[in-house]
Amino acid sequence: MDHVGEIEKRLWSVADHLRANSNFASNEYFLPVMGLIFLRHAYSRFLRVQDDIKASLPSRGGITRPLTKEDFSQRGSIFLRPEAQFDHLVSIPDGGDRAGAIIAAMESIEADYQSLDGALPKSEYQELGDDDLGQLLRTFNDPTLQKADGDVFGRIYEYFLTQFADQKAHDGGEFFTPVSIVQTLVNVIEPDHGKIIDPACGSGGMFVQSAHFIEKMKANPSDRVTFYGMEKNPTTIRLAKMNLAVHGLEGDISKAISYYDDPHKDKGPFDFVMANPPFNVDEIDAEKIKNDDRLEFGLPGVNKGGKVSNGNYVWMSFFHAYLSETGRAGIVMSSQASSASGGEAKVREAMIKTGDIDVMMAIRGNFFYTRTVPCELWFFDKAKPAHLKDKVLMIDARNVYRKVTRKIYDFTPEQQQNLSSIVWLYRGQTDRFLALVQDYLETAFTQMEDCDFAGFKKVLKSVTDTHGDEELRNLAETVSTDITALATNAKNARATWDAAKRDNDGLKVSSAAFEPVADQAKALVKEIDHLYKLAARVHEADVADGTKLAEGKKRLNELDAARQEVTEHLKGARYYHTQAEWLNTRFPNAELCDVEGLVKLVGHDELESNDWILTPGRYVGVAPEEEDEDFNFEEALRDIHIEIEGLNAEATELAATISKNFKELVV
């Protein structure tokens, strides 16, 4: 479905507006909202497969047997009785018992699916007013979602989890690990088979992203992997089970405090471990865990109160112990852990000497909704080849990010791929690196060829014919000339691309051929935008004179639409070429090499001389300051706008809180 991002934001805006105008706090509102998204998604999947199932059912004497749960389970869908179908709930009129109907729907699903027993919200709906429930039901019955395909509702579920985490609606927001962080873990360890465990599973994001990874391989996650999770918070377990179900997945998630309990002990060892555990916990009872088999490297230190001084290395020891002889792990950890001293340093040294610590990746602050501090991603691989056993790949990704809001950063998909490609080179997978560069260049050429220059010129001529402004006419001629020159150069670059081999040398030759095209595209975008602004001013002058009002406005709108389409492709062409160049300039021979400020392969001897510290920045150095020839003024303005929007939103929320408190004081 197109523009799912816009749909997510619109649905969230409506739902959050209802919350803001009710008497409910986020922590009271989020679970029933997530439950309704679950119901709507279940209904969408139900409808998608229902007709195919009916068509495949045998009949006798013109009578077809009723649909069963098994019919839908085989197709990754949930069977819904009539009372659990979303159209039934939406049809309940004002004054009807919407809460009762929703509770009945949830109970019917739990009765059919043991894995969801007790997980779905029910009594929470009795706390919401009938009008609020009606509005929410109508909101999630948005007409644009009637024929939703793909994993649209899965994305919406994840988006709402993100937003509620930002509001700290539950458990301080700790239940949710940002998607781009989880995807980075997945991209490095590549969990494509066997048993996967997350001993601090939160809302189940590690499992969902692992499933997405397998789906990209055109495989069924349920056939390839089994998920095991542990989580101490009962409400968070409910979120996780709904999250899995909304993606057509199942998992064995147990309520447990992982320091003291090991409910999946008999299921191990595990092929993959993924986790984002609580950082720097200092309340673990040392006496309770001192004989735990998972503490392969001993306790990291005990304070005078009998507590483990810091739980980071308890977690790390557990994760390492869970792994099979060929297992991999990806862990989000406090940046303090890689350089901690004392007992923690001794555990770290012992872990390094196993040869199983594979990759360390530093992430800048503000990637999390609940923490502004930076973090590091630790990767274990018990099947590392012998020549890498005494080495650790250090990646400092703190300068790789995208600004999403004033307080939140993430990775773009391309940034994730670029970081992954460094790991590919480390593992000797040159073909994957070259395939990524090739894909970037192919996309750049395709974006350029998708520019409808002929259509733009036609619209531009209609504008200049409508308005007799000389400056506008001259600029239009300049733009037309530059378009012709760009199209010619793009054609020549394409010829170079078509003739070049798809090896490293051929890709670099093709990228070099495209470089002047990318530079021209950048300049042309500015020219076209300037042209449109001039055309708008000319039209405003005509309006002031009372001439050509309707025709001029029509032509201006046509120019704006054509401008946006052309410049989008021009920007895309340049963007993807820039991604190819990012890789080519740092790894010119398509081989792993030290890149100042980004990556270095570090041997155990060097680690030992640095007290076994694993902080990437200590080894990769500082990247040389580069002149920013590509400074994007519009992007800078966008960042400022994001900053202002964030401050305005906070000011509005603060004003509402002050007003509410004042009214309570007066009353």
XYZ file of C-alpha atoms in Angstrom:
667
model
C 0.000 0.000 0.000
C 1.270 3.474 -0.902
C 1.839 6.141 1.752
C 1.453 3.804 4.713
C 3.600 6.252 6.681
C 0.964 8.958 6.208
C -1.776 6.536 7.289
C 0.171 5.656 10.449
C 0.529 9.294 11.394
C -3.128 10.075 10.691
C -4.402 7.157 12.760
C -2.070 8.057 15.613
C -3.151 11.693 15.473
C -6.819 10.735 15.825
C -6.190 8.200 18.597
C -3.920 10.540 20.552
C -6.383 13.402 20.140
C -9.083 11.246 21.722
C -6.759 10.436 24.621
C -5.884 14.096 25.100
C -9.561 14.978 25.292
C -10.431 12.183 27.697
C -9.638 11.640 31.335
C -7.157 8.872 30.573
C -3.390 8.919 30.817
C -1.270 7.177 28.184
C -0.652 4.220 30.475
C -4.421 3.643 30.773
C -5.120 4.119 27.096
C -2.375 2.301 25.242
C -3.333 -1.345 25.863
C -6.959 -1.056 24.675
C -5.782 0.857 21.600
C -3.208 -1.816 20.775
C -5.935 -4.432 21.256
C -8.168 -2.763 18.671
C -5.301 -2.599 16.177
C -4.803 -6.308 16.788
C -8.495 -7.006 16.107
C -8.517 -4.891 12.957
C -5.421 -6.597 11.615
C -6.769 -10.053 12.439
C -9.923 -9.191 10.486
C -7.895 -7.924 7.531
C -5.931 -11.188 7.343
C -9.157 -13.163 7.832
C -10.831 -11.488 4.851
C -7.735 -11.857 2.700
C -7.726 -15.655 2.866
C -11.397 -16.424 3.497
C -12.502 -16.535 -0.145
C -9.575 -18.723 -1.186
C -10.315 -21.129 1.653
C -14.002 -21.345 0.745
C -13.136 -22.009 -2.896
C -10.862 -24.907 -1.891
C -13.332 -26.627 0.444
C -14.938 -29.856 -0.801
C -18.718 -30.015 -0.960
C -21.257 -32.810 -0.936
C -24.679 -32.408 -2.379
C -24.026 -28.706 -2.805
C -23.262 -28.303 0.897
C -19.812 -27.074 1.971
C -18.545 -27.763 5.454
C -18.108 -24.816 7.829
C -14.801 -22.985 8.079
C -12.489 -24.110 10.880
C -9.559 -22.713 12.813
C -7.206 -25.147 11.059
C -8.167 -23.753 7.631
C -6.847 -20.326 8.636
C -3.818 -21.449 10.643
C -2.393 -23.126 7.548
C -2.413 -19.739 5.848
C -0.875 -17.681 8.636
C -4.207 -16.155 9.617
C -6.486 -16.130 12.658
C -9.942 -17.657 12.502
C -12.577 -15.195 13.689
C -16.040 -16.118 14.783
C -18.756 -13.669 13.638
C -18.800 -11.858 16.990
C -15.029 -11.197 16.717
C -15.110 -9.722 13.221
C -14.370 -6.020 13.050
C -17.321 -5.072 10.848
C -19.639 -6.446 13.535
C -18.016 -4.244 16.175
C -18.143 -1.163 13.951
C -21.851 -1.740 13.250
C -22.833 -1.478 16.935
C -24.917 1.705 17.241
C -24.479 4.464 19.771
C -25.993 3.348 23.035
C -25.076 -0.273 22.372
C -22.673 -2.139 24.594
C -19.460 -1.640 22.611
C -17.233 -2.558 25.542
C -19.122 -5.795 26.101
C -18.946 -6.666 22.414
C -15.198 -6.061 22.243
C -14.636 -8.158 25.358
C -16.704 -10.976 23.836
C -14.617 -10.740 20.656
C -11.378 -11.031 22.622
C -12.693 -13.960 24.655
C -13.705 -15.856 21.530
C -10.208 -15.496 20.067
C -8.555 -16.585 23.308
C -10.833 -19.624 23.402
C -9.576 -20.691 19.974
C -5.903 -19.850 20.481
C -4.217 -21.085 23.619
C -1.081 -18.998 22.947
C -3.207 -15.859 23.379
C -5.086 -17.024 26.470
C -5.103 -14.133 28.949
C -3.020 -11.924 26.641
C -5.714 -9.815 25.011
C -7.101 -6.707 26.742
C -10.680 -7.092 27.977
C -11.646 -5.393 31.224
C -9.709 -2.296 30.103
C -12.502 -1.481 27.638
C -14.994 -1.033 30.450
C -12.983 1.999 31.553
C -13.444 3.765 28.199
C -16.636 5.585 27.297
C -18.936 4.209 24.615
C -18.429 7.297 22.433
C -14.630 6.989 22.683
C -14.787 3.328 21.719
C -17.038 4.137 18.782
C -14.620 6.767 17.538
C -11.656 4.416 17.885
C -13.468 1.637 16.025
C -14.329 4.020 13.195
C -10.766 5.321 13.144
C -9.299 1.872 12.632
C -11.950 1.117 10.030
C -10.437 3.814 7.807
C -11.578 3.268 4.167
C -7.953 3.285 2.967
C -7.389 0.160 5.070
C -10.317 -1.828 3.709
C -8.123 -3.453 1.059
C -4.827 -3.258 2.905
C -2.309 -5.814 1.724
C 1.137 -6.850 2.871
C 2.067 -6.232 6.483
C 0.358 -2.839 6.724
C -1.221 -3.471 10.113
C 1.989 -4.967 11.390
C 3.679 -1.685 10.537
C 0.866 0.283 12.167
C 1.173 -1.842 15.315
C 4.925 -1.161 15.440
C 4.344 2.544 14.818
C 1.892 2.798 17.710
C 4.328 0.929 19.959
C 6.928 3.542 19.008
C 4.639 6.439 19.831
C 3.493 4.997 23.147
C 7.119 4.297 24.065
C 7.902 7.943 23.357
C 5.133 8.899 25.804
C 6.509 6.395 28.363
C 2.994 4.940 28.417
C 4.163 1.685 30.015
C 7.174 0.532 32.015
C 8.934 3.842 31.370
C 9.031 3.034 27.654
C 11.562 0.257 28.261
C 9.319 -2.316 26.578
C 10.287 -1.127 23.098
C 13.628 -1.214 21.272
C 13.716 1.153 18.256
C 13.269 -0.692 14.987
C 16.466 0.580 13.357
C 18.545 -0.732 16.280
C 16.861 -4.146 16.106
C 17.281 -4.292 12.329
C 20.984 -3.556 12.735
C 21.311 -6.492 15.132
C 19.433 -8.709 12.688
C 21.527 -7.608 9.711
C 24.745 -8.602 11.452
C 23.780 -11.940 13.030
C 21.334 -12.963 10.242
C 18.951 -15.184 12.266
C 17.591 -17.370 9.477
C 17.190 -20.765 11.145
C 16.831 -22.701 14.375
C 16.000 -21.456 17.855
C 16.041 -17.763 18.762
C 15.894 -16.542 22.340
C 15.465 -13.077 23.816
C 15.804 -13.211 27.613
C 14.505 -9.632 27.964
C 12.018 -9.671 25.113
C 9.868 -6.620 25.891
C 7.198 -6.268 23.216
C 8.805 -8.872 20.943
C 10.488 -6.595 18.411
C 13.521 -8.871 18.066
C 11.292 -11.729 16.954
C 9.317 -9.607 14.503
C 12.401 -8.205 12.788
C 13.947 -11.677 12.598
C 10.777 -12.823 10.838
C 10.974 -9.902 8.412
C 14.570 -10.874 7.627
C 13.465 -14.400 6.748
C 10.504 -13.131 4.709
C 12.908 -11.109 2.563
C 14.513 -14.439 1.707
C 11.108 -15.536 0.340
C 10.766 -18.059 3.171
C 8.158 -18.687 5.869
C 9.493 -17.747 9.336
C 7.305 -20.362 11.004
C 9.064 -23.063 8.980
C 12.564 -21.787 9.744
C 12.714 -20.546 13.333
C 11.215 -20.980 16.803
C 11.012 -18.031 19.195
C 11.612 -18.187 22.953
C 11.279 -15.183 25.228
C 11.439 -14.151 28.865
C 9.859 -11.016 30.324
C 9.130 -10.005 33.906
C 6.235 -7.608 33.255
C 2.851 -9.319 32.640
C 1.476 -6.406 30.618
C 4.547 -6.384 28.400
C 4.091 -10.117 27.775
C 0.583 -9.376 26.530
C 1.989 -6.755 24.170
C 4.564 -9.212 22.884
C 2.022 -11.956 22.244
C -0.236 -9.549 20.363
C 2.770 -8.253 18.427
C 3.664 -11.762 17.330
C 0.062 -12.630 16.482
C -0.469 -9.436 14.487
C 2.474 -10.538 12.332
C 1.175 -14.094 11.987
C 3.812 -15.481 14.374
C 3.859 -17.525 17.569
C 6.410 -17.774 20.345
C 6.981 -19.345 23.746
C 7.175 -16.325 26.046
C 7.500 -17.008 29.764
C 7.079 -14.703 32.731
C 10.451 -14.678 34.448
C 13.063 -12.530 36.100
C 15.947 -13.685 33.942
C 18.602 -13.148 36.607
C 17.093 -15.867 38.762
C 14.936 -17.932 36.407
C 15.780 -19.931 33.292
C 12.445 -21.315 32.053
C 13.793 -22.319 28.632
C 16.841 -24.166 29.966
C 15.664 -27.462 28.507
C 15.143 -25.874 25.082
C 18.775 -24.833 24.637
C 21.342 -24.390 23.353
C 20.127 -21.670 21.005
C 21.237 -20.717 17.529
C 20.696 -17.005 18.080
C 20.422 -14.694 21.064
C 19.075 -11.162 20.691
C 18.441 -8.796 23.568
C 18.222 -5.234 24.821
C 18.475 -5.823 28.585
C 18.185 -3.138 31.283
C 21.489 -1.278 31.630
C 23.633 -0.944 34.755
C 21.308 -2.823 37.135
C 22.723 -2.899 40.677
C 20.014 -4.851 42.525
C 20.843 -8.452 41.563
C 21.185 -10.688 44.602
C 24.661 -12.233 44.275
C 23.863 -15.071 46.674
C 20.952 -16.225 44.492
C 22.955 -16.443 41.287
C 26.500 -17.304 42.386
C 26.114 -20.962 41.382
C 24.185 -20.326 38.162
C 25.570 -22.449 35.305
C 25.150 -19.484 32.968
C 27.889 -17.535 34.771
C 30.699 -19.120 32.779
C 33.124 -16.343 33.700
C 32.157 -15.841 37.325
C 30.511 -12.916 39.067
C 31.677 -9.488 37.863
C 31.852 -8.100 41.389
C 29.785 -7.892 44.569
C 29.222 -4.789 46.689
C 28.981 -4.554 50.477
C 25.227 -5.047 50.335
C 25.595 -8.453 48.713
C 24.404 -7.188 45.357
C 26.172 -7.631 42.029
C 27.897 -4.275 41.542
C 26.669 -4.004 37.950
C 24.454 -6.440 36.050
C 25.806 -5.745 32.556
C 28.230 -8.657 32.562
C 25.726 -10.967 34.204
C 23.594 -10.439 31.129
C 26.569 -10.879 28.789
C 27.618 -14.113 30.475
C 24.084 -15.478 30.255
C 23.813 -14.609 26.552
C 27.121 -16.281 25.760
C 26.087 -19.391 27.714
C 22.816 -19.724 25.796
C 24.591 -20.098 22.443
C 25.186 -23.341 20.600
C 28.670 -24.118 19.255
C 27.792 -22.271 16.049
C 25.539 -19.640 17.621
C 25.525 -15.886 17.138
C 24.308 -13.129 19.437
C 23.422 -9.457 19.019
C 23.094 -7.387 22.185
C 22.326 -3.754 22.994
C 24.473 -2.669 25.919
C 25.447 0.401 27.885
C 28.533 2.101 26.436
C 30.029 1.959 29.936
C 30.382 -1.823 29.758
C 33.091 -1.889 27.091
C 35.519 0.025 29.319
C 34.353 -0.924 32.825
C 37.112 -1.739 35.314
C 37.482 -4.074 38.296
C 35.611 -7.380 38.258
C 33.797 -6.424 35.060
C 37.119 -5.977 33.266
C 38.166 -9.496 34.305
C 34.971 -10.974 32.891
C 35.432 -8.958 29.698
C 38.991 -10.234 29.310
C 37.841 -13.833 29.738
C 35.074 -13.347 27.181
C 37.492 -11.837 24.653
C 39.924 -14.719 25.100
C 37.220 -17.196 24.018
C 37.535 -15.623 20.573
C 33.754 -15.360 20.363
C 33.411 -11.558 20.496
C 32.958 -10.756 16.837
C 31.941 -7.142 16.262
C 31.578 -4.022 18.413
C 29.503 -1.119 17.105
C 29.163 2.278 18.780
C 25.823 4.112 18.364
C 25.337 7.801 19.144
C 22.856 9.058 21.726
C 19.160 9.785 21.146
C 18.374 6.549 19.323
C 16.117 5.475 22.194
C 12.840 6.971 23.357
C 13.771 6.593 27.011
C 17.533 7.144 27.000
C 19.554 9.994 25.542
C 22.897 8.324 26.245
C 24.872 6.485 23.555
C 24.993 2.698 23.493
C 27.032 -0.077 21.918
C 26.025 -3.195 20.056
C 27.926 -6.358 20.975
C 28.036 -9.314 18.597
C 29.163 -12.847 19.470
C 29.926 -15.596 16.961
C 31.017 -18.977 18.266
C 31.648 -20.183 14.708
C 34.178 -17.516 13.756
C 36.814 -18.849 11.352
C 40.207 -19.552 12.895
C 41.942 -16.577 11.258
C 39.485 -14.175 12.949
C 39.358 -15.780 16.406
C 41.974 -13.397 17.792
C 40.404 -10.284 16.254
C 37.441 -7.989 16.888
C 35.892 -5.745 14.256
C 35.459 -2.234 15.664
C 32.859 0.014 14.000
C 32.215 3.539 15.221
C 28.803 4.459 13.807
C 28.265 7.530 15.956
C 28.517 9.791 12.906
C 25.999 7.709 10.965
C 22.408 8.751 11.678
C 19.253 10.481 10.496
C 17.431 13.073 12.557
C 13.771 12.073 12.933
C 12.562 14.515 15.588
C 14.190 16.980 17.911
C 14.959 14.177 20.358
C 15.085 11.031 18.232
C 17.585 9.725 15.675
C 17.653 6.533 13.617
C 19.340 4.905 10.600
C 18.046 5.150 7.055
C 17.710 1.801 5.256
C 20.792 2.709 3.203
C 22.829 3.554 6.296
C 21.905 0.155 7.722
C 22.999 -1.560 4.519
C 26.268 0.371 4.435
C 27.115 -0.665 7.986
C 26.176 -4.258 7.172
C 28.428 -4.178 4.109
C 31.441 -3.510 6.360
C 30.652 -6.746 8.181
C 30.317 -8.527 4.822
C 33.830 -7.458 3.858
C 35.095 -8.588 7.257
C 33.554 -12.010 6.587
C 35.020 -12.152 3.097
C 31.649 -11.704 1.367
C 32.916 -9.390 -1.360
C 30.120 -10.401 -3.717
C 27.491 -8.966 -1.369
C 29.409 -5.700 -1.080
C 29.696 -5.351 -4.861
C 26.032 -6.290 -5.312
C 25.042 -3.442 -2.979
C 27.179 -0.914 -4.880
C 25.697 -2.192 -8.125
C 22.173 -1.860 -6.751
C 22.832 1.741 -5.690
C 24.166 2.656 -9.132
C 21.371 0.864 -10.980
C 18.835 2.727 -8.844
C 20.609 6.034 -9.554
C 20.429 5.447 -13.296
C 16.788 4.356 -13.053
C 15.866 7.459 -11.074
C 17.478 9.646 -13.715
C 15.667 7.860 -16.542
C 12.346 8.251 -14.726
C 12.622 12.045 -14.950
C 9.857 13.217 -17.294
C 11.826 16.105 -18.766
C 9.597 16.308 -21.855
C 6.482 16.663 -19.723
C 8.152 19.271 -17.522
C 9.247 21.321 -20.527
C 5.719 21.192 -21.918
C 4.236 22.513 -18.672
C 6.985 25.115 -18.418
C 6.187 26.406 -21.905
C 2.517 26.755 -21.000
C 3.502 28.859 -17.986
C 5.809 31.171 -19.950
C 3.157 31.486 -22.682
C 0.616 32.498 -20.055
C 2.891 35.038 -18.385
C 4.907 37.495 -20.430
C 7.481 38.172 -17.725
C 10.944 38.503 -19.333
C 12.912 37.310 -16.306
C 10.744 34.212 -16.071
C 11.135 33.529 -19.786
C 14.937 33.863 -19.618
C 15.217 31.573 -16.607
C 12.943 29.038 -18.301
C 15.266 29.016 -21.323
C 18.270 28.456 -19.059
C 16.538 25.581 -17.285
C 15.527 23.994 -20.598
C 19.110 24.236 -21.863
C 20.463 22.697 -18.675
C 17.908 19.877 -18.867
C 19.071 19.058 -22.385
C 22.715 19.039 -21.285
C 21.928 16.834 -18.286
C 19.926 14.385 -20.384
C 22.847 14.085 -22.830
C 25.385 13.468 -20.067
C 23.067 10.965 -18.388
C 22.755 9.084 -21.665
C 26.544 8.946 -22.023
C 26.945 7.777 -18.430
C 24.355 5.076 -19.073
C 26.340 3.876 -22.067
C 29.401 3.568 -19.846
C 27.332 1.640 -17.298
C 25.928 -0.736 -19.903
C 29.397 -1.492 -21.259
C 31.149 -1.869 -17.905
C 31.745 -5.162 -16.132
C 30.041 -5.632 -12.815
C 33.311 -6.099 -10.986
C 34.877 -3.526 -8.655
C 36.767 -1.710 -11.426
C 33.683 -1.567 -13.644
C 31.521 -0.232 -10.836
C 34.051 2.476 -9.994
C 34.290 3.529 -13.659
C 30.498 3.719 -13.858
C 30.254 5.699 -10.624
C 32.869 8.156 -11.906
C 30.895 8.538 -15.150
C 27.759 9.341 -13.164
C 29.428 11.867 -10.862
C 29.073 14.916 -13.190
C 25.459 13.874 -13.787
C 24.843 13.877 -10.036
C 26.444 17.323 -9.729
C 24.297 18.663 -12.578
C 21.211 17.128 -10.963
C 21.942 18.981 -7.732
C 22.302 22.301 -9.575
C 19.198 21.671 -11.677
C 17.038 21.006 -8.602
C 17.985 24.440 -7.274
C 17.277 26.063 -10.649
C 13.868 24.414 -10.959
C 12.888 25.394 -7.433
C 13.993 28.962 -8.093
C 12.029 28.940 -11.346
C 8.864 27.864 -9.551
C 9.248 30.551 -6.897
C 9.706 33.173 -9.615
C 6.620 31.858 -11.448
C 4.649 32.101 -8.196
C 5.721 35.741 -7.722
C 4.762 36.560 -11.310
C 1.364 34.954 -10.751
C 0.894 36.962 -7.550
C 1.646 40.121 -9.530
C -0.974 39.113 -12.099
C -3.475 38.526 -9.317
C -2.737 41.985 -7.971
C -3.412 43.367 -11.464
C -6.582 41.307 -11.752
C -5.416 39.448 -14.874
C -5.229 35.741 -15.869
C -6.439 34.563 -12.482
C -7.931 31.140 -13.271
C -5.605 30.211 -16.122
C -2.498 31.418 -14.291
C -3.355 29.458 -11.130
C -3.997 26.313 -13.149
C -0.664 26.588 -14.959
C 1.169 27.291 -11.708
C -0.336 24.182 -10.076
C 0.684 22.093 -13.091
C 4.214 23.469 -12.874
C 4.376 22.675 -9.158
C 3.292 19.073 -9.735
C 5.762 18.597 -12.592
C 8.511 20.257 -10.552
C 7.987 17.955 -7.591
C 7.997 14.840 -9.748
C 11.174 15.751 -11.630
C 13.121 17.009 -8.628
C 12.183 13.920 -6.607
C 13.844 11.714 -9.217
C 16.826 14.056 -9.551
C 17.365 13.990 -5.791
C 16.933 10.214 -5.777
C 19.518 9.766 -8.528
C 22.041 11.854 -6.661
C 21.224 10.223 -3.314
C 21.845 6.669 -4.507
C 25.019 7.675 -6.317
C 26.196 9.228 -3.043
C 25.583 5.906 -1.276
C 27.698 4.072 -3.849
C 30.443 6.658 -3.443
C 30.296 6.352 0.352
C 31.268 2.706 -0.041
C 33.722 3.124 -2.926
C 35.736 5.902 -1.297
C 36.084 4.066 2.010
C 36.723 0.610 0.583
C 38.212 1.304 -2.881
C 39.469 -2.248 -3.377
C 36.236 -3.852 -2.162
C 38.216 -5.238 0.760
C 38.090 -4.510 4.463
C 40.564 -1.821 5.456
C 41.030 0.579 8.346
C 39.010 3.762 7.838
C 39.859 6.584 10.210
C 36.902 7.358 12.453
C 34.819 4.440 11.147
C 36.320 0.953 11.278
C 39.377 -1.030 12.322
C 40.097 -4.735 12.713
C 41.789 -5.025 16.108
C 43.868 -7.967 17.297
C 43.911 -9.356 20.820
C 47.456 -8.074 21.356
C 46.283 -4.512 20.839
C 43.272 -5.129 23.061
C 45.515 -6.455 25.809
C 47.735 -3.387 25.626
C 44.580 -1.294 26.112
C 43.362 -3.177 29.205
C 40.995 -5.278 27.082
C 38.781 -2.261 26.482
C 36.268 -2.766 23.660
C 35.210 0.827 22.985
C 35.362 1.274 19.172
C 36.276 4.971 19.320
C 39.467 4.129 21.203
C 40.784 2.211 18.187
C 39.298 3.682 15.032
C 40.420 7.225 15.828
C 38.715 10.410 14.729
C 37.622 10.949 11.158
C 39.396 13.870 9.461
C 37.163 16.894 9.176
C 35.795 17.169 5.669
C 34.593 20.272 3.928
C 30.879 19.887 3.490
C 30.483 20.682 -0.188
C 27.060 19.085 -0.099
C 25.640 21.239 2.692
C 21.904 21.108 2.201
C 20.304 24.360 3.276
C 16.813 22.922 2.924
C 17.780 19.938 5.100
C 19.175 22.319 7.709
C 15.899 24.256 7.652
C 14.038 20.953 8.002
C 16.050 20.124 11.124
C 15.283 23.575 12.540
C 11.600 23.048 11.734
C 11.681 19.669 13.521
C 13.267 21.384 16.521
C 10.601 24.108 16.568
C 7.766 21.587 16.171
C 9.105 19.582 19.078
C 9.386 22.640 21.294
C 5.899 23.827 20.304
C 4.421 20.392 21.077
C 6.107 20.377 24.477
C 4.897 23.927 25.150
C 1.311 22.992 24.249
C 1.412 19.907 26.481
C 2.909 21.910 29.341
C 0.289 24.643 28.956
C -2.503 22.045 29.076
C -1.007 20.501 32.207
C -0.689 23.889 33.905
C -4.262 24.762 32.981
C -5.568 21.435 34.291
C -3.632 21.770 37.554
C -4.814 25.334 37.995
C -8.455 24.338 37.526
C -8.053 21.562 40.097
C -6.575 24.044 42.566
C -9.406 26.525 42.012
C -12.059 23.854 42.420
